CSV table of C-alpha atoms in Angstrom, one decimal:
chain,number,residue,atom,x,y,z
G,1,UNK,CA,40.5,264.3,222.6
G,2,UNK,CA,43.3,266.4,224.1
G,3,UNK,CA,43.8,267.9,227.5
G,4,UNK,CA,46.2,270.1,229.2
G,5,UNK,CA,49.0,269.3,231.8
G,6,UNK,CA,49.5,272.7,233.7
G,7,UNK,CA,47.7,276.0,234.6
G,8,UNK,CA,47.9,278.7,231.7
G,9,UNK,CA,46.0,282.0,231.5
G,10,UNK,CA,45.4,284.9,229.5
G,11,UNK,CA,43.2,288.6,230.3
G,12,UNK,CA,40.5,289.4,227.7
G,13,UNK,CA,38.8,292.9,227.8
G,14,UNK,CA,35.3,293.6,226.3
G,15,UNK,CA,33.5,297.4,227.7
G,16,UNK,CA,35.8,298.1,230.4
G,17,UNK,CA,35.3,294.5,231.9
G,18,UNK,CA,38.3,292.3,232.8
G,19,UNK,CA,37.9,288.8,232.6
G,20,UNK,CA,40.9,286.6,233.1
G,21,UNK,CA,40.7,282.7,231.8
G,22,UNK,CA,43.0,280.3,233.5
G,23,UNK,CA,43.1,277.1,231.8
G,24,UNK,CA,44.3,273.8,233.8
G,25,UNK,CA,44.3,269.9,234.6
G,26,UNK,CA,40.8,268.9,235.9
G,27,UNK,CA,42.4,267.6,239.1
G,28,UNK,CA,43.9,271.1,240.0
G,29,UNK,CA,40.2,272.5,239.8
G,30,UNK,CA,39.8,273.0,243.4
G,31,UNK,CA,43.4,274.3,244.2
G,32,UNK,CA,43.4,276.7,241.7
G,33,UNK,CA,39.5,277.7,242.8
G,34,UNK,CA,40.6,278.5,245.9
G,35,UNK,CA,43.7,280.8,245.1
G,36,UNK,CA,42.1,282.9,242.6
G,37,UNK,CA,39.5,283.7,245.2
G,38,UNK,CA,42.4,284.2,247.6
G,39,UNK,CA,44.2,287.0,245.0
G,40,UNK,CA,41.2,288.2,243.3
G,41,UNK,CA,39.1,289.8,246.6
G,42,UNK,CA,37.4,292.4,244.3
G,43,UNK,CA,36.2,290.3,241.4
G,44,UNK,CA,32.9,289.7,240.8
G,45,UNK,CA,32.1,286.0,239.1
G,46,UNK,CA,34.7,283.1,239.0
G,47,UNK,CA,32.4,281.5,236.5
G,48,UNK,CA,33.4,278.1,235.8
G,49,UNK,CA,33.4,274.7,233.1
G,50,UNK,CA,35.3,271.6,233.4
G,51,UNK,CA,35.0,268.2,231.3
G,52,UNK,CA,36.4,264.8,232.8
G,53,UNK,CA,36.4,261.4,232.1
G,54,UNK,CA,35.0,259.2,235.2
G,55,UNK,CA,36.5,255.5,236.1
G,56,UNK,CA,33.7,254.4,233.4
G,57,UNK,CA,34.8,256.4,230.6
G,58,UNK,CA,32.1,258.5,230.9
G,59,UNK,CA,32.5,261.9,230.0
G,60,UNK,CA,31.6,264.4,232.7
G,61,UNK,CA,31.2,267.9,232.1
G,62,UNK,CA,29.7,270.5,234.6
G,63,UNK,CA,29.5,274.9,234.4
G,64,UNK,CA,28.3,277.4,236.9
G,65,UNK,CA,27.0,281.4,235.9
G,66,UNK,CA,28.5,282.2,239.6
G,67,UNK,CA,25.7,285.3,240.2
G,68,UNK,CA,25.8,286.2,236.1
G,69,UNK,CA,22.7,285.9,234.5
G,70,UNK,CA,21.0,281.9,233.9
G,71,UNK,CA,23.4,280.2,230.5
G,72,UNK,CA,25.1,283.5,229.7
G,73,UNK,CA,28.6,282.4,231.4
G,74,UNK,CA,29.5,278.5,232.1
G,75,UNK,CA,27.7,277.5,229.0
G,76,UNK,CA,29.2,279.2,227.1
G,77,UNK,CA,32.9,277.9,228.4
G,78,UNK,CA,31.9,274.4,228.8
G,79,UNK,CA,31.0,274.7,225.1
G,80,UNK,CA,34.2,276.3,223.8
G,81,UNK,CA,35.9,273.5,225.7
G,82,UNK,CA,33.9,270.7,224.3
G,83,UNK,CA,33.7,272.3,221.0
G,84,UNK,CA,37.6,272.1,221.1
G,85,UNK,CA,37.6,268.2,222.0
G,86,UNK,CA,38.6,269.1,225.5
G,87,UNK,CA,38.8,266.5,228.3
G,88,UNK,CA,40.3,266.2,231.8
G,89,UNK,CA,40.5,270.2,231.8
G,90,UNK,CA,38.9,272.9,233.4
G,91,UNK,CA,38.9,276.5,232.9
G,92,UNK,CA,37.6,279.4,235.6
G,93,UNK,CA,37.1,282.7,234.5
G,94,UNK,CA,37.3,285.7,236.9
G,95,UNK,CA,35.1,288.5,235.8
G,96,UNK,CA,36.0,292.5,236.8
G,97,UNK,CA,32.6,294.5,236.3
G,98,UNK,CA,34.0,297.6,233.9
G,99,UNK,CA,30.8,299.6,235.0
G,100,UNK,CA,29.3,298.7,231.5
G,101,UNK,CA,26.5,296.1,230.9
G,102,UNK,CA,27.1,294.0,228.0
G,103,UNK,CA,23.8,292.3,227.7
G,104,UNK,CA,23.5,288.6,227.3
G,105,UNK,CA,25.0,288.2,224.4
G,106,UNK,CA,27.5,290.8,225.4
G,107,UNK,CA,28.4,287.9,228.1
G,108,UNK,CA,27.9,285.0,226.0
G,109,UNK,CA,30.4,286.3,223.7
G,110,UNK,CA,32.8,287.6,226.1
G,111,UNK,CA,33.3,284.5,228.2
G,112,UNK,CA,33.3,282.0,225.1
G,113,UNK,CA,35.7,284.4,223.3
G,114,UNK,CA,38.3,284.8,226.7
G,115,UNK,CA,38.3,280.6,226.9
G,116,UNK,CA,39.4,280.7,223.5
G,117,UNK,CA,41.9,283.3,223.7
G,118,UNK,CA,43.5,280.9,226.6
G,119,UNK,CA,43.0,278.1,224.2
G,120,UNK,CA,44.9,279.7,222.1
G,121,UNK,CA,48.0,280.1,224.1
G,122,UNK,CA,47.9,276.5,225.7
G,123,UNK,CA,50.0,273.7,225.1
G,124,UNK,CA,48.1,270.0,224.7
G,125,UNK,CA,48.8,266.7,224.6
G,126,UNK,CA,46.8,264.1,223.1
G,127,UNK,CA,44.4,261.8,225.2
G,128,UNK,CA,45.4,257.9,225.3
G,129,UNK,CA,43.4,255.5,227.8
G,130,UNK,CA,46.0,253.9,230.0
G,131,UNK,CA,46.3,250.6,231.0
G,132,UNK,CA,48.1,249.7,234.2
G,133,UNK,CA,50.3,245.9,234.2
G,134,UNK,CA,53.2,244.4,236.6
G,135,UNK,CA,56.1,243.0,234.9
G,136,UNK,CA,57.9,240.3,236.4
G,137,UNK,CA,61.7,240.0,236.2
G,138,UNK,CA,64.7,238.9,238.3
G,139,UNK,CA,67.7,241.2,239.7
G,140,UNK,CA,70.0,240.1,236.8
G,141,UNK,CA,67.0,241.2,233.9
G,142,UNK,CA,66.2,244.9,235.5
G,143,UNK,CA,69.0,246.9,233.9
G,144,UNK,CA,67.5,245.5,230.0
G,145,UNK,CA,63.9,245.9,231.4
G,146,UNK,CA,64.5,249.4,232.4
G,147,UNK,CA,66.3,250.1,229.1
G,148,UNK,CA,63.6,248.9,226.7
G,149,UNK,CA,61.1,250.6,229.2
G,150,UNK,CA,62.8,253.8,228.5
G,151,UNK,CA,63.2,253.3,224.7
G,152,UNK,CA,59.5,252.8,224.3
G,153,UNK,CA,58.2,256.0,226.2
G,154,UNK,CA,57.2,254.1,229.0
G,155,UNK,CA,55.1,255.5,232.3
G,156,UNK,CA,57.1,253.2,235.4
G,157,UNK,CA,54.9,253.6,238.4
G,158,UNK,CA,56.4,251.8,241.0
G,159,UNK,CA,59.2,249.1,241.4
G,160,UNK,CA,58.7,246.3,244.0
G,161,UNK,CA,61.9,244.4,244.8
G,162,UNK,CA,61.5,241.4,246.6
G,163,UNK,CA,62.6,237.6,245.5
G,164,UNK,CA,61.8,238.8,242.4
G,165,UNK,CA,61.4,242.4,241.0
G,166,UNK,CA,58.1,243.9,240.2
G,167,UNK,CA,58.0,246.8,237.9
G,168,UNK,CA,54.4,248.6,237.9
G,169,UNK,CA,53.6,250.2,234.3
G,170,UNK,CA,51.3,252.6,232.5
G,171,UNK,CA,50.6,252.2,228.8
G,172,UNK,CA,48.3,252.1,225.9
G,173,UNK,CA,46.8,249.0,224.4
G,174,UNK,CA,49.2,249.5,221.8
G,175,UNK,CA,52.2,250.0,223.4
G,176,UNK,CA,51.8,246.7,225.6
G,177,UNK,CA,51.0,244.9,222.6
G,178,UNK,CA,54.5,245.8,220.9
G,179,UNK,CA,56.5,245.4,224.3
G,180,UNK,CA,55.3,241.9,225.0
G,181,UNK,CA,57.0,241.2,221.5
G,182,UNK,CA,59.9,243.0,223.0
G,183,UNK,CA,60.0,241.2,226.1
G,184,UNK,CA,62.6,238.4,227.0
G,185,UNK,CA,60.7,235.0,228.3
G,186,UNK,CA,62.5,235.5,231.4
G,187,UNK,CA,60.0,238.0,232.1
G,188,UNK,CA,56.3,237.7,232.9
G,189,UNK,CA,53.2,239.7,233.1
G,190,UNK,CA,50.5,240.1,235.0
């Protein structure tokens, strides 16, 4: 699975018809929602899919037709994007009517062919389930801590400096498993 860490877009014409797919982070779903409504007054549908994963590793997935005809439009997206191995993303597609009716198909294959268009253009990183822990050190360990941090590619979250230091951090199974080997035994984890 894979999923996208900023907005992209790309315009894809079919008949005279405009529609524009922008391509983002599921959490920016609302945000971006509301300023392509904002910018595009004259359009007709803002037809939307997104896929998420919930605090169960579920995935979620929803689509809306926005006004086009029942399965021709969000289906069709939310498809592309699971057919792609999409997750965490969500796409809108903004629709200008070109005076032309293309049909259900017509719009079938026109909103599953402009989400892969964007597709096409958009950069992706892989998907890794994160695991949050606290490492434990005192002032005189923090500088090493934060160096072998660094060296393995890993997320710090927070830092908590009390009697001791707390460092927060995100990582895979995988790469807690291979700093814990790392680790000096003045440090602990929780």
């Amino acid at each position: 699975m894979k999923f996208v860490q900023k907005e992209f877009s790309c315009t894809y014409e079919e008949k005279k018809s405009k529609f524009i797919a922008f391509l983002m982070p599921f959490k920016m779903f609302d945000e971006v929602m509301t300023k392509l409504r904002n910018e595009h007054p004259k359009a007709r549908h803002f037809v939307y899919a997104y896929r998420h994963l919930n605090e169960f590793d579920q995935i979620i997935e929803n689509s809306s037709d926005d006004g086009e005809p029942k399965g021709t439009s969000g289906k069709p997206c939310l498809t592309v994007l699971a057919g792609n191995e999409l997750i965490n993303t969500a796409v809108i597609t903004v629709r200008y009517f070109g005076g032309v009716k293309l049909g259900t198909g017509g719009l079938v294959r026109a909103y599953g062919d402009s989400v892969n268009e964007v597709i096409k253009i958009s950069e992706f990183k892989d998907y890794q389930k994160l695991i949050t822990k606290t490492l434990i050190c005192d002032y005189a360990e923090l500088s090493k801590l934060e160096y072998l941090l660094n060296q393995e590619n890993i997320i710090v979250k927070s830092k908590d400096f009390s009697t001791n230091i707390e460092v927060k951090v995100e990582l895979t199974n995988e790469q807690f498993n291979q700093l814990i080997s790392l680790l000096s035994r003045n440090i602990s984890v929780i």
